[in-house]
Short mmCIF file of C-alpha atoms in Angstrom, two decimals:
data_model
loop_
_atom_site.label_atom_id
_atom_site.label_comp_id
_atom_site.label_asym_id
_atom_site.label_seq_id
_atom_site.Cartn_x
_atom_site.Cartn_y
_atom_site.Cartn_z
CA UNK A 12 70.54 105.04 -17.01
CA UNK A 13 67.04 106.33 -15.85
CA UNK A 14 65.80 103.02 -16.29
CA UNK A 15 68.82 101.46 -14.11
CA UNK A 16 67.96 104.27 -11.31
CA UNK A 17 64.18 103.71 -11.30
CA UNK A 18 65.01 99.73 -10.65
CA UNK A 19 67.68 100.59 -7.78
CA UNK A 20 64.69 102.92 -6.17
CA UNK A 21 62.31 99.86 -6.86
CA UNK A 22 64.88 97.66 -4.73
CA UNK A 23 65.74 100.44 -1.95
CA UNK A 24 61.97 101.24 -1.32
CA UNK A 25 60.83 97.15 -1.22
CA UNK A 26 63.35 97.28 1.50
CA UNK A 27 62.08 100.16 3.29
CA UNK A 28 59.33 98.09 3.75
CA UNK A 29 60.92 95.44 6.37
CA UNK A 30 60.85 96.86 9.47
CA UNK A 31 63.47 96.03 12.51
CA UNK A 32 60.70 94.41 14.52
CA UNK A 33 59.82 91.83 11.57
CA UNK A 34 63.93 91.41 10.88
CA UNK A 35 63.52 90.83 15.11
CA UNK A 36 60.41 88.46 15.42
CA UNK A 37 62.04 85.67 12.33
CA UNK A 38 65.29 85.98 14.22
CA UNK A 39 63.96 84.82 17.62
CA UNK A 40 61.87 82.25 16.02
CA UNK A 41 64.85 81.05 13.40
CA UNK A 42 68.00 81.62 15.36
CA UNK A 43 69.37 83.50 11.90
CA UNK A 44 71.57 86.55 11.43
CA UNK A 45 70.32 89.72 10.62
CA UNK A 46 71.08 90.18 7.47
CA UNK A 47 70.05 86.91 6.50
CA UNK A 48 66.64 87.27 7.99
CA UNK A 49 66.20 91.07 6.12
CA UNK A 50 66.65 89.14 2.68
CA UNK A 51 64.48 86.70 3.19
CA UNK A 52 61.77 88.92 4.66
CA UNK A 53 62.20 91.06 1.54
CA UNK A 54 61.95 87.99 -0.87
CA UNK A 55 58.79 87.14 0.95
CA UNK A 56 57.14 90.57 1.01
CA UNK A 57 57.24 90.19 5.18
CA UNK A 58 55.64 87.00 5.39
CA UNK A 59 57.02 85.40 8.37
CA UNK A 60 56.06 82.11 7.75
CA UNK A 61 57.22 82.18 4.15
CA UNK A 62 60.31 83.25 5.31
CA UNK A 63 60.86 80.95 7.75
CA UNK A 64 60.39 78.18 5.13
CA UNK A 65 62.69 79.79 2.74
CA UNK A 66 65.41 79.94 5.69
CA UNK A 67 64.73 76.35 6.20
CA UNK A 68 65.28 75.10 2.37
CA UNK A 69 68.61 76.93 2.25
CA UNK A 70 69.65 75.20 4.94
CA UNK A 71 70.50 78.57 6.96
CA UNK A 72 68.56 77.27 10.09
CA UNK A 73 66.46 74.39 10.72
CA UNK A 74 63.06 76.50 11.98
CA UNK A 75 61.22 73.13 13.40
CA UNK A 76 63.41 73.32 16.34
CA UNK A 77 63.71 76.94 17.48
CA UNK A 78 61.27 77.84 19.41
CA UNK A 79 60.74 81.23 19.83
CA UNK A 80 62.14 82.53 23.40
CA UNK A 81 59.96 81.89 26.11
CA UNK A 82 59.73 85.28 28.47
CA UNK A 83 56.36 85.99 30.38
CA UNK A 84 56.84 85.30 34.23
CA UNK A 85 54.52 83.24 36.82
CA UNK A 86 54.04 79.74 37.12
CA UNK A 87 52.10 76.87 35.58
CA UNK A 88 50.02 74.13 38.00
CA UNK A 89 48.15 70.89 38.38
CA UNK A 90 45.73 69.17 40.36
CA UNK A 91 44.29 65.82 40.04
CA UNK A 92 41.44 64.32 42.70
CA UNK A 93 42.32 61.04 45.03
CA UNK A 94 40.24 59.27 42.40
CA UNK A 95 42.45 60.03 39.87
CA UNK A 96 39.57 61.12 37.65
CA UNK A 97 39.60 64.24 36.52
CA UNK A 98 42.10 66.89 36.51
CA UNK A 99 43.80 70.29 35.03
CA UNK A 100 47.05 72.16 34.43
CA UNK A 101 46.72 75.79 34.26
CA UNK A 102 49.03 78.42 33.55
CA UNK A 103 48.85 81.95 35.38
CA UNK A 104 51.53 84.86 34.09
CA UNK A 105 53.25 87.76 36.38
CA UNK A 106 55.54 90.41 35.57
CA UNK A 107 59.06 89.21 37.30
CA UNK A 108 59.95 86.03 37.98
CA UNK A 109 60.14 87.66 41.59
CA UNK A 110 56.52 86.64 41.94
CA UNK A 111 56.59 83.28 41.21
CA UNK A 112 58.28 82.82 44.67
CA UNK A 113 55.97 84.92 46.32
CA UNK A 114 54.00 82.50 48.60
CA UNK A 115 50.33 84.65 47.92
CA UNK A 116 50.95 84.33 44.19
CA UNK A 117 51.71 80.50 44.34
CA UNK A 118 48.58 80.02 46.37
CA UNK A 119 46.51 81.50 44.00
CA UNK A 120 47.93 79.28 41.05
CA UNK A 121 47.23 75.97 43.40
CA UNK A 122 43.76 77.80 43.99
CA UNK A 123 43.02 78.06 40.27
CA UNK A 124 44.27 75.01 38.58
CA UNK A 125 41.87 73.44 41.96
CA UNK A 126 38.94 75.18 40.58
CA UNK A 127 39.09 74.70 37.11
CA UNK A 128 39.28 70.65 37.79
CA UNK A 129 36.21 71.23 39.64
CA UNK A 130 34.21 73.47 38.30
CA UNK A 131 35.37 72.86 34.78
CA UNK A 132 34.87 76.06 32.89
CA UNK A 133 34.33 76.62 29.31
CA UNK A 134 37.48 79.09 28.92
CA UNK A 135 39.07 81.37 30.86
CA UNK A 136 36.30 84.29 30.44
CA UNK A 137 33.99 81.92 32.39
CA UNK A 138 36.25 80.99 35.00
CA UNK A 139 36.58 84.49 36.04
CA UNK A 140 33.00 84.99 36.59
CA UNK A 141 32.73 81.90 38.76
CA UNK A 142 32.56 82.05 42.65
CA UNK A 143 36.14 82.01 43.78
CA UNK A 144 36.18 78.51 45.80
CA UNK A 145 39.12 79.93 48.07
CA UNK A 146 36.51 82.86 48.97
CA UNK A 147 33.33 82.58 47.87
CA UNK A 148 31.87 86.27 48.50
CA UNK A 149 34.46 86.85 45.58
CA UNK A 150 34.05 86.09 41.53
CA UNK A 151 37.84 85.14 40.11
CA UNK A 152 38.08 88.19 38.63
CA UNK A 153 37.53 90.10 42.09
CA UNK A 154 40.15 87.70 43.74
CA UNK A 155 42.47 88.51 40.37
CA UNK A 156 42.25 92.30 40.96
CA UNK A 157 42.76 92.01 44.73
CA UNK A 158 45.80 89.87 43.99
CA UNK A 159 47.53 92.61 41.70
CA UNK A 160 46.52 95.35 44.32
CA UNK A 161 48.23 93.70 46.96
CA UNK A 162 51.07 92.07 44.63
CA UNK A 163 51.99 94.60 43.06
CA UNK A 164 51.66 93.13 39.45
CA UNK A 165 49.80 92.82 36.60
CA UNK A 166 48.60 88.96 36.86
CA UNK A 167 47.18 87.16 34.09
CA UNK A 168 45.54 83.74 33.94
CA UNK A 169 46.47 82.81 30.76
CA UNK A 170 45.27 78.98 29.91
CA UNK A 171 44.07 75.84 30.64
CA UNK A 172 43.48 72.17 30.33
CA UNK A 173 41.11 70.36 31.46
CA UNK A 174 40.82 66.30 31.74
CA UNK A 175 38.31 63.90 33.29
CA UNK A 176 38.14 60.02 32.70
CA UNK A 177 35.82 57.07 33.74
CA UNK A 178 37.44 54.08 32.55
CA UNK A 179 41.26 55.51 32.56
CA UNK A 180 43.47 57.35 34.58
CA UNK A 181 45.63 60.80 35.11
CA UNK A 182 48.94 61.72 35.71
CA UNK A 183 50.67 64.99 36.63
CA UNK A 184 54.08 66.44 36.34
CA UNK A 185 55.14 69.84 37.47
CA UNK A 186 59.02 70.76 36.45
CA UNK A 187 61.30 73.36 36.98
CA UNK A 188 59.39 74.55 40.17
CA UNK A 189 56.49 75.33 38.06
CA UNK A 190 57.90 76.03 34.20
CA UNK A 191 56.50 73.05 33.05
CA UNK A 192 53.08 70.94 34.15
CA UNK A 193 52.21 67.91 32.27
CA UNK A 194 48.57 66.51 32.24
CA UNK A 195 47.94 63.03 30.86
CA UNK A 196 45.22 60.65 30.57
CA UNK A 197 46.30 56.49 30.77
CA UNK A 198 44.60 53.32 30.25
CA UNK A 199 46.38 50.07 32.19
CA UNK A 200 49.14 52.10 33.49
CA UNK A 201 51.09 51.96 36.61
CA UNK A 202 51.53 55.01 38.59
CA UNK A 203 55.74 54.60 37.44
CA UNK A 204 54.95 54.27 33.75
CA UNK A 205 52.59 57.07 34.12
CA UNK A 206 55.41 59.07 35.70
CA UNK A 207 57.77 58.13 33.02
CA UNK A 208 55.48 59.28 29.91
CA UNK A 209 54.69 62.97 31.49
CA UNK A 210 58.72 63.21 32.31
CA UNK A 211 58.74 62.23 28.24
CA UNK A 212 56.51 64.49 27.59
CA UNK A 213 57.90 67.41 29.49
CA UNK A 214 61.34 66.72 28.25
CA UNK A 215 60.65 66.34 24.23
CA UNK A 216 58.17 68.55 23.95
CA UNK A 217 55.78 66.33 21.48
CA UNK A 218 52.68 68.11 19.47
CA UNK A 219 50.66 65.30 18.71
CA UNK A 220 49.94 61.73 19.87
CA UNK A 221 50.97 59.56 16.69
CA UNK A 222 51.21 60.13 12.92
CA UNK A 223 47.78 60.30 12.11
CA UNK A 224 47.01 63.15 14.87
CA UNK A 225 49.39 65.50 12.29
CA UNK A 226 47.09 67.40 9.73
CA UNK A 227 48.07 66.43 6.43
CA UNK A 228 48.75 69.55 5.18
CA UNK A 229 51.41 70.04 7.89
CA UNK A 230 53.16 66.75 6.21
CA UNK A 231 52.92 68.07 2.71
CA UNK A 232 54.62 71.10 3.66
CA UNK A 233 57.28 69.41 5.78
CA UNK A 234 57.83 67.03 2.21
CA UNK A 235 58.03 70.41 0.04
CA UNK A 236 60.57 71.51 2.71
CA UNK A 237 62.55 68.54 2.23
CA UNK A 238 62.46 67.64 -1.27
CA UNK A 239 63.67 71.66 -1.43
CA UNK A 240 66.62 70.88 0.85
CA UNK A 241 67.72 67.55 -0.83
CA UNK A 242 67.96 69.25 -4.20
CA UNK A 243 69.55 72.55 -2.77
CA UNK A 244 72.20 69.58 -2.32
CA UNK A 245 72.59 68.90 -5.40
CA UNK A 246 70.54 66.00 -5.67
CA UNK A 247 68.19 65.20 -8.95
CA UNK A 248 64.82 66.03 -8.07
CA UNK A 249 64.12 61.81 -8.59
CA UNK A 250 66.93 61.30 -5.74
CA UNK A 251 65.53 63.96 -3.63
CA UNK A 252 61.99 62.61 -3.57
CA UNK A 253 63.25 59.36 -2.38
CA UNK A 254 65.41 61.17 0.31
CA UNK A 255 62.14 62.92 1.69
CA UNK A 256 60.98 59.30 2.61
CA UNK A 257 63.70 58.77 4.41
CA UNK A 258 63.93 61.51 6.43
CA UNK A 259 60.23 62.46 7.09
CA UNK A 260 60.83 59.80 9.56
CA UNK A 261 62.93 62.24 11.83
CA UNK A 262 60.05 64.80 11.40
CA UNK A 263 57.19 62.19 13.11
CA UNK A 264 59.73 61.27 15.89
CA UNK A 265 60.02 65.09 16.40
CA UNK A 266 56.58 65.80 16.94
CA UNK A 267 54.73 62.58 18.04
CA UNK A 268 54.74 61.20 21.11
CA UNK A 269 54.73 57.10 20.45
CA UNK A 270 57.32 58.18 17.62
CA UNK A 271 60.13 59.46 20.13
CA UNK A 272 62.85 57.84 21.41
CA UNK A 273 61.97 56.71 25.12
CA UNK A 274 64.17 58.91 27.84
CA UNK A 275 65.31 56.63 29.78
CA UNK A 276 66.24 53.81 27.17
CA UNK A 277 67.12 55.80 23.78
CA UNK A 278 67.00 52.28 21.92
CA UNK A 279 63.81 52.18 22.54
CA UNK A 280 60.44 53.81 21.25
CA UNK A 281 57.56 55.00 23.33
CA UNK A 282 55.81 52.69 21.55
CA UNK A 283 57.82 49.57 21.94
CA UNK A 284 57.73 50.71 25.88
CA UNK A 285 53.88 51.24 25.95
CA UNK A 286 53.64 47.57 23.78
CA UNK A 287 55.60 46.31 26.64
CA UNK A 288 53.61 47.18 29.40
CA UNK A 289 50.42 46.84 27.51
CA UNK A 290 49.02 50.24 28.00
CA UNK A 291 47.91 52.92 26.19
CA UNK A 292 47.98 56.83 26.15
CA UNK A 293 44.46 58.16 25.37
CA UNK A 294 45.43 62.25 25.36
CA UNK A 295 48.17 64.52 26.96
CA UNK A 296 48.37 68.04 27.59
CA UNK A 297 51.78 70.45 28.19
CA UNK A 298 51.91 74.00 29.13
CA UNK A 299 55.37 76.26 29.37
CA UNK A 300 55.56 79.04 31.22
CA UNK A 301 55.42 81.94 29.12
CA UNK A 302 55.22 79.94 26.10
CA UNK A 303 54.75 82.37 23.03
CA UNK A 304 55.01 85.27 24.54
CA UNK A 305 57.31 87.61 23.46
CA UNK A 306 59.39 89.39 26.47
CA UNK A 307 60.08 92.94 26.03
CA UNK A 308 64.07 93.80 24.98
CA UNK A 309 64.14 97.26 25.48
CA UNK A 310 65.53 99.14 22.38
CA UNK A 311 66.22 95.67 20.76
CA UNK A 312 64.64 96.83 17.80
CA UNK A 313 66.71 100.24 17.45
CA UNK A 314 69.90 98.01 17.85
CA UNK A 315 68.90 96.28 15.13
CA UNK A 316 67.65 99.00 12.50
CA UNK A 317 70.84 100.79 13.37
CA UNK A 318 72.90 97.99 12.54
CA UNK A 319 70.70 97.35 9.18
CA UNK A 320 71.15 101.00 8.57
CA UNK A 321 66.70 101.42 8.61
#
């Protein structure tokens, strides 16, 4: 009996040891229940990651396309020169959405995303010590402050992505009124095909160019997932490694770009399109508002530890 009772304590104080915000971070990112998350957290010692694998080989969620909630406010922007030569998408965050439609605020985002294509800072701690080009007795950082002061909000500029080319050329997409801005450099493209590979881009949400732009140790992990999956199944672990070669197929159209089906024609590839039209895409770039960043649930994570009984 003593023995049975200092196990049971060993069990109740490993779960004291999840909190509600962990139980609330692998939900948002998984799409799980509650309860499922708080085992798997608890099997995993907290690790997120690890847990989020584990969810994914039971076959309780399938991780790779949840994306945690996007929730920071603002706007993302482009700019490319009449050359179509170099060019940037930048992303600058508010408070409210409120902001974003505040005609000051949107300036300053056009103003930014100018100056970075220009100028063509190192990172964003740089940029703020240049010479504001919209007024240059100002750095950034002084235009930044006066722009909160007069606002109202705490403004952040957040990222950015910078491209120049001499023997290509850009394209731009801005969607959802500034949620999404595409940057992307072409070689022997019209300006529709360009068009039609950001909209791609902006709609599928690719990671990586082609297969051999994935590190390989994100495709070994991806086949341990799988093979996992097959044999929770029931399948012989023989069976299931010749299943993972089938399906790592849906993984690469997932997250690569010439892999995808083509928006506008699903029975076709971007790559069969860009064969087509004899072009190529060299790089491509695609910010999300708010992409990330975790917006703030007020007593979300009391809900939850009452409900889990923490």
């Amino acid at each position: 009996y003593p023995l049975r009772r200092q196990r049971q304590m060993c069990i109740r104080d490993r779960y004291k040891m999840i909190t509600a915000s962990q139980v609330k971070e692998l939900r948002e990112k998984t799409g799980a229940g509650m309860m499922e998350c708080k085992k798997v957290l608890t099997e995993t010692d907290g690790d997120i990651e690890k847990a989020m694998e584990l969810l994914r080989e039971r076959g309780i969620t399938k991780a790779a396309k949840k994306a945690s909630r996007v929730a920071a406010e603002g706007l993302v922007g482009s700019y490319i020169s009449e050359d179509g030569k170099v060019g940037a998408i930048a992303e600058v965050n508010a408070e409210t959405d409120f902001v974003a439609e505040n005609a000051e605020f949107k300036q300053f985002v056009n103003d930014i995303v100018k100056q970075v294509a220009l100028n063509n800072p190192a990172d964003v701690e740089a940029l703020l010590e240049e010479k504001f080009i919209a007024d240059p007795e100002k750095t950034v950082k002084e235009a930044l402050i006066n722009k909160i002061a007069t606002i109202g909000e705490n403004i952040t500029i957040r990222r950015f992505v910078r491209y120049d080319t001499t023997d290509g050329t850009l394209g731009q997409y801005v969607h959802g009124a500034g949620k999404i801005a595409v940057l992307v450099e072409m070689k022997n493209a019209d300006a529709e095909l360009t068009k039609d590979i950001c909209m791609q881009i902006a709609a599928s949400k690719p990671e990586f160019l082609n297969r051999e732009q994935v590190p390989q140790e994100r495709v070994d992990k991806e086949m341990e997932i799988l093979k996992v999956q097959a044999m929770n199944e029931g399948k012989p672990e023989a069976i299931a490694e010749k299943m993972v070669q089938g399906r790592i197929g849906k993984f690469y159209s997932d997250i690569c770009l010439v892999d995808q089906e083509f928006v506008k024609d699903m029975d076709k590839k971007v790559s069969q399109l860009l064969k087509e039209k004899n072009a190529e895409v060299v790089r491509f770039a695609r910010l999300e508002k708010g992409e990330g960043i975790e917006k703030k649930e007020e007593n979300f994570a009391e809900e939850v530890a009452k409900q889990m009984g923490m």
